[in-house]
Amino acid sequence: MAAKLTDLIAELALANRILAHEGVLDAFGHVSVRHPGDPNRYLLSRSRSPLLIEPGDILEYTLDSQPVKPPKAHLYAERVIHGCIYQARDDVMAVCHHHAPAVMPFCIAGKPIQPVFHLGAAMGEDAPFWDQYDEFGDTNLLVVKPEEGQSLARTLGKHNAVLMNRHGATVVGGGLKELVSRSIFMCQNADYQLRALALGTPDRLHPGEVKLAGTLSLLPTVVTRTWEYWSMRLKASGAIPPRGRAAKSAPPRAKARRKR
Ligand SMILES: [Zn+2]
């Protein structure tokens, strides 16, 4: 289990950086994965921009989104999104919350994202909208209270993703690689859908096509191939995370010199 956990933590750090490098995450947004040995816990970084995350940043949380060990670092304010979805959906093993530029026009205009090309089928037939204002009135739009996270999880229902009005999106997956693939292809789909509007009315996949193409996109061979591709792009950019539980920040060099 220890080796499996260490590998998954390394994979989570890599997933954060891939999603940042591919334009899904920016300074904000976060990715989590359910604990491989305890379904009542999940793994998520301390509060840090996803492109910088390394294995040493990853912490364990209960499904109430409380850190298992007293935290020494600042935590993500919106972590209830993750805990509430894991509580509501036994089948969900990984969650990504983001504000990607590709989806924001849809979240602002309240227009649905629909699968418009074969790889876009990874998002499923549709993604429901959740407007925090409907239930909670004026807020700063961050999902921080358990009741807000539970409401979001209710709207997500059995879907693969939920769009959050004037805020962003939350995507779920049966595993980390599946989640990364779905998040990236959903953003590509949103980009193509918006661009196709300049040429006419975008055509969407038929329900049967969504089912068949969606199944294809989840095949291990496909998911492994895309993961390898995005990892290589990240590597080429020089942003691959260090292995192992690295220090949370660089040791203070001046202090080290004084010791000597
Ligand atoms: Zn957010």
mmCIF file of C-alpha atoms and ligand atoms in Angstrom:
data_model
loop_
_atom_site.group_PDB
_atom_site.id
_atom_site.type_symbol
_atom_site.label_atom_id
_atom_site.label_comp_id
_atom_site.label_asym_id
_atom_site.label_seq_id
_atom_site.Cartn_x
_atom_site.Cartn_y
_atom_site.Cartn_z
ATOM 1 C CA MET A 1 0.000 0.000 0.000
ATOM 2 C CA ALA A 2 2.814 2.408 0.880
ATOM 3 C CA ALA A 3 4.345 2.116 -2.600
ATOM 4 C CA LYS A 4 0.902 2.407 -4.203
ATOM 5 C CA LEU A 5 0.154 5.532 -2.154
ATOM 6 C CA THR A 6 3.528 7.079 -2.989
ATOM 7 C CA ASP A 7 2.929 6.417 -6.697
ATOM 8 C CA LEU A 8 -0.561 7.917 -6.557
ATOM 9 C CA ILE A 9 0.710 11.023 -4.766
ATOM 10 C CA ALA A 10 3.357 11.447 -7.484
ATOM 11 C CA GLU A 11 0.653 10.957 -10.124
ATOM 12 C CA LEU A 12 -1.548 13.587 -8.461
ATOM 13 C CA ALA A 13 1.284 16.126 -8.509
ATOM 14 C CA LEU A 14 1.830 15.305 -12.200
ATOM 15 C CA ALA A 15 -1.916 15.613 -12.930
ATOM 16 C CA ASN A 16 -1.961 19.094 -11.392
ATOM 17 C CA ARG A 17 0.933 20.198 -13.571
ATOM 18 C CA ILE A 18 -0.443 18.605 -16.765
ATOM 19 C CA LEU A 19 -3.800 20.341 -16.303
ATOM 20 C CA ALA A 20 -2.054 23.660 -15.654
ATOM 21 C CA HIS A 21 0.234 23.200 -18.657
ATOM 22 C CA GLU A 22 -2.725 22.354 -20.929
ATOM 23 C CA GLY A 23 -4.639 25.494 -19.866
ATOM 24 C CA VAL A 24 -7.333 23.890 -17.703
ATOM 25 C CA LEU A 25 -5.951 25.169 -14.378
ATOM 26 C CA ASP A 26 -4.198 28.477 -13.804
ATOM 27 C CA ALA A 27 -3.114 30.076 -10.524
ATOM 28 C CA PHE A 28 -6.318 28.637 -9.095
ATOM 29 C CA GLY A 29 -8.252 25.387 -9.378
ATOM 30 C CA HIS A 30 -7.369 22.024 -7.874
ATOM 31 C CA VAL A 31 -7.363 18.269 -8.435
ATOM 32 C CA SER A 32 -7.933 15.499 -5.891
ATOM 33 C CA VAL A 33 -7.984 11.712 -5.869
ATOM 34 C CA ARG A 34 -9.706 9.303 -3.498
ATOM 35 C CA HIS A 35 -7.322 7.540 -1.111
ATOM 36 C CA PRO A 36 -6.422 4.091 -2.555
ATOM 37 C CA GLY A 37 -6.563 2.391 0.861
ATOM 38 C CA ASP A 38 -9.416 4.260 2.533
ATOM 39 C CA PRO A 39 -12.472 5.341 0.514
ATOM 40 C CA ASN A 40 -13.367 7.733 3.339
ATOM 41 C CA ARG A 41 -10.355 9.894 2.649
ATOM 42 C CA TYR A 42 -9.007 11.822 -0.292
ATOM 43 C CA LEU A 43 -5.707 13.393 -1.327
ATOM 44 C CA LEU A 44 -5.371 17.061 -2.283
ATOM 45 C CA SER A 45 -2.538 19.575 -2.276
ATOM 46 C CA ARG A 46 -2.073 22.349 0.237
ATOM 47 C CA SER A 47 -3.082 25.724 -1.195
ATOM 48 C CA ARG A 48 -0.662 26.226 -4.057
ATOM 49 C CA SER A 49 -0.863 26.985 -7.782
ATOM 50 C CA PRO A 50 -1.197 23.672 -9.638
ATOM 51 C CA LEU A 51 1.840 24.163 -11.905
ATOM 52 C CA LEU A 52 4.083 24.277 -8.812
ATOM 53 C CA ILE A 53 2.692 21.293 -6.922
ATOM 54 C CA GLU A 54 5.048 18.520 -5.883
ATOM 55 C CA PRO A 55 4.438 15.289 -3.942
ATOM 56 C CA GLY A 56 5.405 16.944 -0.633
ATOM 57 C CA ASP A 57 2.450 19.320 -0.968
ATOM 58 C CA ILE A 58 -0.164 16.559 -0.996
ATOM 59 C CA LEU A 59 -2.237 16.148 2.196
ATOM 60 C CA GLU A 60 -4.867 13.639 3.326
ATOM 61 C CA TYR A 61 -8.419 14.784 4.090
ATOM 62 C CA THR A 62 -11.513 13.161 5.523
ATOM 63 C CA LEU A 63 -14.661 13.340 3.377
ATOM 64 C CA ASP A 64 -15.735 16.265 5.616
ATOM 65 C CA SER A 65 -12.726 17.996 4.053
ATOM 66 C CA GLN A 66 -10.847 18.205 7.338
ATOM 67 C CA PRO A 67 -7.082 17.513 7.170
ATOM 68 C CA VAL A 68 -6.186 14.182 8.808
ATOM 69 C CA LYS A 69 -3.063 15.706 10.408
ATOM 70 C CA PRO A 70 -3.026 19.269 11.792
ATOM 71 C CA PRO A 71 -1.980 21.373 8.802
ATOM 72 C CA LYS A 72 1.214 23.425 8.795
ATOM 73 C CA ALA A 73 0.194 25.119 5.573
ATOM 74 C CA HIS A 74 -2.706 27.129 4.176
ATOM 75 C CA LEU A 75 -5.429 24.912 2.654
ATOM 76 C CA TYR A 76 -7.664 25.397 -0.388
ATOM 77 C CA ALA A 77 -10.833 27.265 0.615
ATOM 78 C CA GLU A 78 -12.989 25.310 -1.847
ATOM 79 C CA ARG A 79 -11.984 21.796 -0.769
ATOM 80 C CA VAL A 80 -15.588 20.960 0.246
ATOM 81 C CA ILE A 81 -16.269 20.570 -3.487
ATOM 82 C CA HIS A 82 -14.117 17.441 -3.400
ATOM 83 C CA GLY A 83 -15.298 15.964 -0.097
ATOM 84 C CA CYS A 84 -18.992 16.485 -0.852
ATOM 85 C CA ILE A 85 -18.703 14.828 -4.277
ATOM 86 C CA TYR A 86 -16.813 11.818 -2.845
ATOM 87 C CA GLN A 87 -19.563 11.514 -0.217
ATOM 88 C CA ALA A 88 -22.316 11.634 -2.830
ATOM 89 C CA ARG A 89 -20.706 9.454 -5.524
ATOM 90 C CA ASP A 90 -19.078 6.110 -4.653
ATOM 91 C CA ASP A 91 -17.977 5.714 -8.274
ATOM 92 C CA VAL A 92 -15.975 8.953 -8.345
ATOM 93 C CA MET A 93 -12.250 8.449 -7.733
ATOM 94 C CA ALA A 94 -10.944 11.855 -8.838
ATOM 95 C CA VAL A 95 -12.259 15.450 -8.990
ATOM 96 C CA CYS A 96 -11.042 18.602 -10.742
ATOM 97 C CA HIS A 97 -12.411 22.086 -10.099
ATOM 98 C CA HIS A 98 -11.312 24.783 -12.548
ATOM 99 C CA HIS A 99 -12.048 28.133 -14.157
ATOM 100 C CA ALA A 100 -10.630 27.349 -17.612
ATOM 101 C CA PRO A 101 -10.921 30.167 -20.186
ATOM 102 C CA ALA A 102 -12.510 27.675 -22.626
ATOM 103 C CA VAL A 103 -15.541 27.031 -20.418
ATOM 104 C CA MET A 104 -15.976 30.512 -18.901
ATOM 105 C CA PRO A 105 -18.000 32.038 -21.798
ATOM 106 C CA PHE A 106 -20.558 29.231 -21.344
ATOM 107 C CA CYS A 107 -20.630 29.691 -17.548
ATOM 108 C CA ILE A 108 -21.181 33.432 -18.017
ATOM 109 C CA ALA A 109 -23.767 33.234 -20.808
ATOM 110 C CA GLY A 110 -25.525 30.248 -19.239
ATOM 111 C CA LYS A 111 -25.341 28.372 -22.549
ATOM 112 C CA PRO A 112 -24.772 24.600 -22.428
ATOM 113 C CA ILE A 113 -21.591 22.892 -23.544
ATOM 114 C CA GLN A 114 -22.531 19.991 -25.830
ATOM 115 C CA PRO A 115 -20.263 17.301 -27.247
ATOM 116 C CA VAL A 116 -19.466 18.530 -30.767
ATOM 117 C CA PHE A 117 -16.578 16.227 -31.761
ATOM 118 C CA HIS A 118 -15.686 12.610 -31.039
ATOM 119 C CA LEU A 119 -13.223 13.258 -28.180
ATOM 120 C CA GLY A 120 -15.671 15.720 -26.640
ATOM 121 C CA ALA A 121 -17.891 12.712 -25.890
ATOM 122 C CA ALA A 122 -15.723 12.214 -22.778
ATOM 123 C CA MET A 123 -17.855 14.881 -21.064
ATOM 124 C CA GLY A 124 -21.039 12.832 -21.552
ATOM 125 C CA GLU A 125 -24.254 14.008 -23.189
ATOM 126 C CA ASP A 126 -24.452 17.245 -21.233
ATOM 127 C CA ALA A 127 -23.340 19.070 -18.107
ATOM 128 C CA PRO A 128 -25.932 20.684 -15.812
ATOM 129 C CA PHE A 129 -25.662 24.253 -14.506
ATOM 130 C CA TRP A 130 -25.385 25.105 -10.818
ATOM 131 C CA ASP A 131 -26.002 28.713 -9.776
ATOM 132 C CA GLN A 132 -24.844 29.344 -6.225
ATOM 133 C CA TYR A 133 -27.079 32.427 -6.047
ATOM 134 C CA ASP A 134 -30.268 30.362 -6.463
ATOM 135 C CA GLU A 135 -29.889 28.717 -3.063
ATOM 136 C CA PHE A 136 -27.445 30.913 -1.184
ATOM 137 C CA GLY A 137 -28.046 34.459 -2.461
ATOM 138 C CA ASP A 138 -25.093 36.860 -2.414
ATOM 139 C CA THR A 139 -21.781 35.068 -1.769
ATOM 140 C CA ASN A 140 -18.206 35.637 -2.949
ATOM 141 C CA LEU A 141 -18.943 32.687 -5.298
ATOM 142 C CA LEU A 142 -16.412 30.428 -3.591
ATOM 143 C CA VAL A 143 -17.821 27.043 -2.558
ATOM 144 C CA VAL A 144 -16.640 26.895 1.048
ATOM 145 C CA LYS A 145 -19.551 25.706 3.207
ATOM 146 C CA PRO A 146 -20.510 22.007 3.395
ATOM 147 C CA GLU A 147 -24.086 22.875 2.396
ATOM 148 C CA GLU A 148 -22.770 24.651 -0.708
ATOM 149 C CA GLY A 149 -20.641 21.645 -1.657
ATOM 150 C CA GLN A 150 -23.584 19.295 -1.045
ATOM 151 C CA SER A 151 -25.830 21.434 -3.246
ATOM 152 C CA LEU A 152 -23.229 21.362 -6.036
ATOM 153 C CA ALA A 153 -22.897 17.571 -5.700
ATOM 154 C CA ARG A 154 -26.702 17.216 -5.937
ATOM 155 C CA THR A 155 -26.756 19.151 -9.218
ATOM 156 C CA LEU A 156 -23.815 17.157 -10.567
ATOM 157 C CA GLY A 157 -25.942 14.064 -9.951
ATOM 158 C CA LYS A 158 -24.742 11.215 -12.167
ATOM 159 C CA HIS A 159 -23.126 13.544 -14.733
ATOM 160 C CA ASN A 160 -19.420 13.746 -15.538
ATOM 161 C CA ALA A 161 -19.250 17.506 -15.051
ATOM 162 C CA VAL A 162 -21.206 20.456 -13.683
ATOM 163 C CA LEU A 163 -20.950 24.056 -14.913
ATOM 164 C CA MET A 164 -20.973 26.733 -12.235
ATOM 165 C CA ASN A 165 -22.593 30.008 -13.317
ATOM 166 C CA ARG A 166 -20.151 32.954 -13.322
ATOM 167 C CA HIS A 167 -17.488 30.756 -11.710
ATOM 168 C CA GLY A 168 -16.172 27.677 -13.578
ATOM 169 C CA ALA A 169 -16.647 23.928 -13.737
ATOM 170 C CA THR A 170 -16.165 20.761 -11.722
ATOM 171 C CA VAL A 171 -15.331 17.505 -13.489
ATOM 172 C CA VAL A 172 -15.242 13.965 -12.068
ATOM 173 C CA GLY A 173 -13.634 10.708 -13.140
ATOM 174 C CA GLY A 174 -13.310 7.046 -12.277
ATOM 175 C CA GLY A 175 -9.551 7.588 -11.965
ATOM 176 C CA LEU A 176 -6.950 10.328 -12.174
ATOM 177 C CA LYS A 177 -5.939 9.710 -15.803
ATOM 178 C CA GLU A 178 -9.562 9.499 -16.913
ATOM 179 C CA LEU A 179 -10.273 12.783 -15.106
ATOM 180 C CA VAL A 180 -7.325 14.558 -16.740
ATOM 181 C CA SER A 181 -8.382 13.310 -20.155
ATOM 182 C CA ARG A 182 -12.020 14.339 -19.639
ATOM 183 C CA SER A 183 -11.088 17.782 -18.296
ATOM 184 C CA ILE A 184 -8.794 18.565 -21.234
ATOM 185 C CA PHE A 185 -11.138 17.212 -23.933
ATOM 186 C CA MET A 186 -14.124 19.037 -22.425
ATOM 187 C CA CYS A 187 -12.181 22.304 -22.679
ATOM 188 C CA GLN A 188 -11.170 21.508 -26.273
ATOM 189 C CA ASN A 189 -14.812 20.729 -27.014
ATOM 190 C CA ALA A 190 -15.965 24.060 -25.538
ATOM 191 C CA ASP A 191 -13.343 25.880 -27.612
ATOM 192 C CA TYR A 192 -14.432 24.142 -30.845
ATOM 193 C CA GLN A 193 -18.119 24.694 -30.067
ATOM 194 C CA LEU A 194 -17.562 28.420 -29.601
ATOM 195 C CA ARG A 195 -15.428 28.707 -32.747
ATOM 196 C CA ALA A 196 -17.961 26.755 -34.820
ATOM 197 C CA LEU A 197 -20.555 29.397 -33.918
ATOM 198 C CA ALA A 198 -18.701 31.809 -36.205
ATOM 199 C CA LEU A 199 -19.444 29.451 -39.130
ATOM 200 C CA GLY A 200 -23.030 28.573 -38.295
ATOM 201 C CA THR A 201 -24.983 26.475 -35.822
ATOM 202 C CA PRO A 202 -22.662 23.877 -34.259
ATOM 203 C CA ASP A 203 -23.810 20.308 -34.837
ATOM 204 C CA ARG A 204 -23.728 18.054 -31.778
ATOM 205 C CA LEU A 205 -23.074 14.326 -31.450
ATOM 206 C CA HIS A 206 -26.123 12.062 -31.447
ATOM 207 C CA PRO A 207 -26.786 10.295 -28.097
ATOM 208 C CA GLY A 208 -25.616 6.951 -29.534
ATOM 209 C CA GLU A 209 -22.424 8.580 -30.792
ATOM 210 C CA VAL A 210 -21.763 10.065 -27.334
ATOM 211 C CA LYS A 211 -22.101 6.605 -25.818
ATOM 212 C CA LEU A 212 -19.838 4.863 -28.340
ATOM 213 C CA ALA A 213 -17.205 7.597 -28.603
ATOM 214 C CA GLY A 214 -17.281 8.150 -24.822
ATOM 215 C CA THR A 215 -16.601 4.436 -24.211
ATOM 216 C CA LEU A 216 -13.724 4.557 -26.689
ATOM 217 C CA SER A 217 -12.165 7.560 -24.958
ATOM 218 C CA LEU A 218 -12.064 5.644 -21.649
ATOM 219 C CA LEU A 219 -10.203 2.589 -22.984
ATOM 220 C CA PRO A 220 -6.958 2.077 -21.012
ATOM 221 C CA THR A 221 -4.928 2.188 -24.233
ATOM 222 C CA VAL A 222 -6.406 5.598 -25.108
ATOM 223 C CA VAL A 223 -6.061 7.034 -21.594
ATOM 224 C CA THR A 224 -2.457 5.781 -21.344
ATOM 225 C CA ARG A 225 -1.616 7.275 -24.728
ATOM 226 C CA THR A 226 -3.006 10.723 -23.902
ATOM 227 C CA TRP A 227 -1.362 10.699 -20.435
ATOM 228 C CA GLU A 228 2.001 9.880 -22.027
ATOM 229 C CA TYR A 229 1.543 12.647 -24.594
ATOM 230 C CA TRP A 230 0.613 15.323 -22.046
ATOM 231 C CA SER A 231 3.413 14.157 -19.714
ATOM 232 C CA MET A 232 5.924 14.495 -22.551
ATOM 233 C CA ARG A 233 4.683 18.002 -23.362
ATOM 234 C CA LEU A 234 5.072 18.918 -19.690
ATOM 235 C CA LYS A 235 8.557 17.394 -19.608
ATOM 236 C CA ALA A 236 9.558 19.377 -22.687
ATOM 237 C CA SER A 237 8.520 22.538 -20.853
ATOM 238 C CA GLY A 238 10.809 21.590 -17.941
ATOM 239 C CA ALA A 239 7.987 21.476 -15.382
ATOM 240 C CA ILE A 240 7.925 17.774 -14.401
ATOM 241 C CA PRO A 241 7.482 17.556 -10.590
ATOM 242 C CA PRO A 242 10.290 16.093 -8.468
ATOM 243 C CA ARG A 243 9.732 12.534 -7.220
ATOM 244 C CA GLY A 244 9.281 11.666 -3.548
ATOM 245 C CA ARG A 245 8.090 13.695 -0.634
ATOM 246 C CA ALA A 246 10.166 16.773 -1.288
ATOM 247 C CA ALA A 247 10.395 19.657 1.141
ATOM 248 C CA LYS A 248 7.408 22.011 0.980
ATOM 249 C CA SER A 249 9.683 24.938 0.235
ATOM 250 C CA ALA A 250 13.351 25.448 -0.487
ATOM 251 C CA PRO A 251 15.444 25.332 2.700
ATOM 252 C CA PRO A 252 16.678 28.744 3.785
ATOM 253 C CA ARG A 253 20.213 28.732 2.386
ATOM 254 C CA ALA A 254 21.546 31.609 4.475
ATOM 255 C CA LYS A 255 20.506 29.796 7.646
ATOM 256 C CA ALA A 256 22.206 26.586 6.450
ATOM 257 C CA ARG A 257 25.429 28.498 5.847
ATOM 258 C CA ARG A 258 25.300 30.020 9.332
ATOM 259 C CA LYS A 259 25.086 26.524 10.812
ATOM 260 C CA ARG A 260 28.338 25.535 9.137
HETATM 261 ZN ZN ZN B 1 -13.431 28.022 -7.940
#
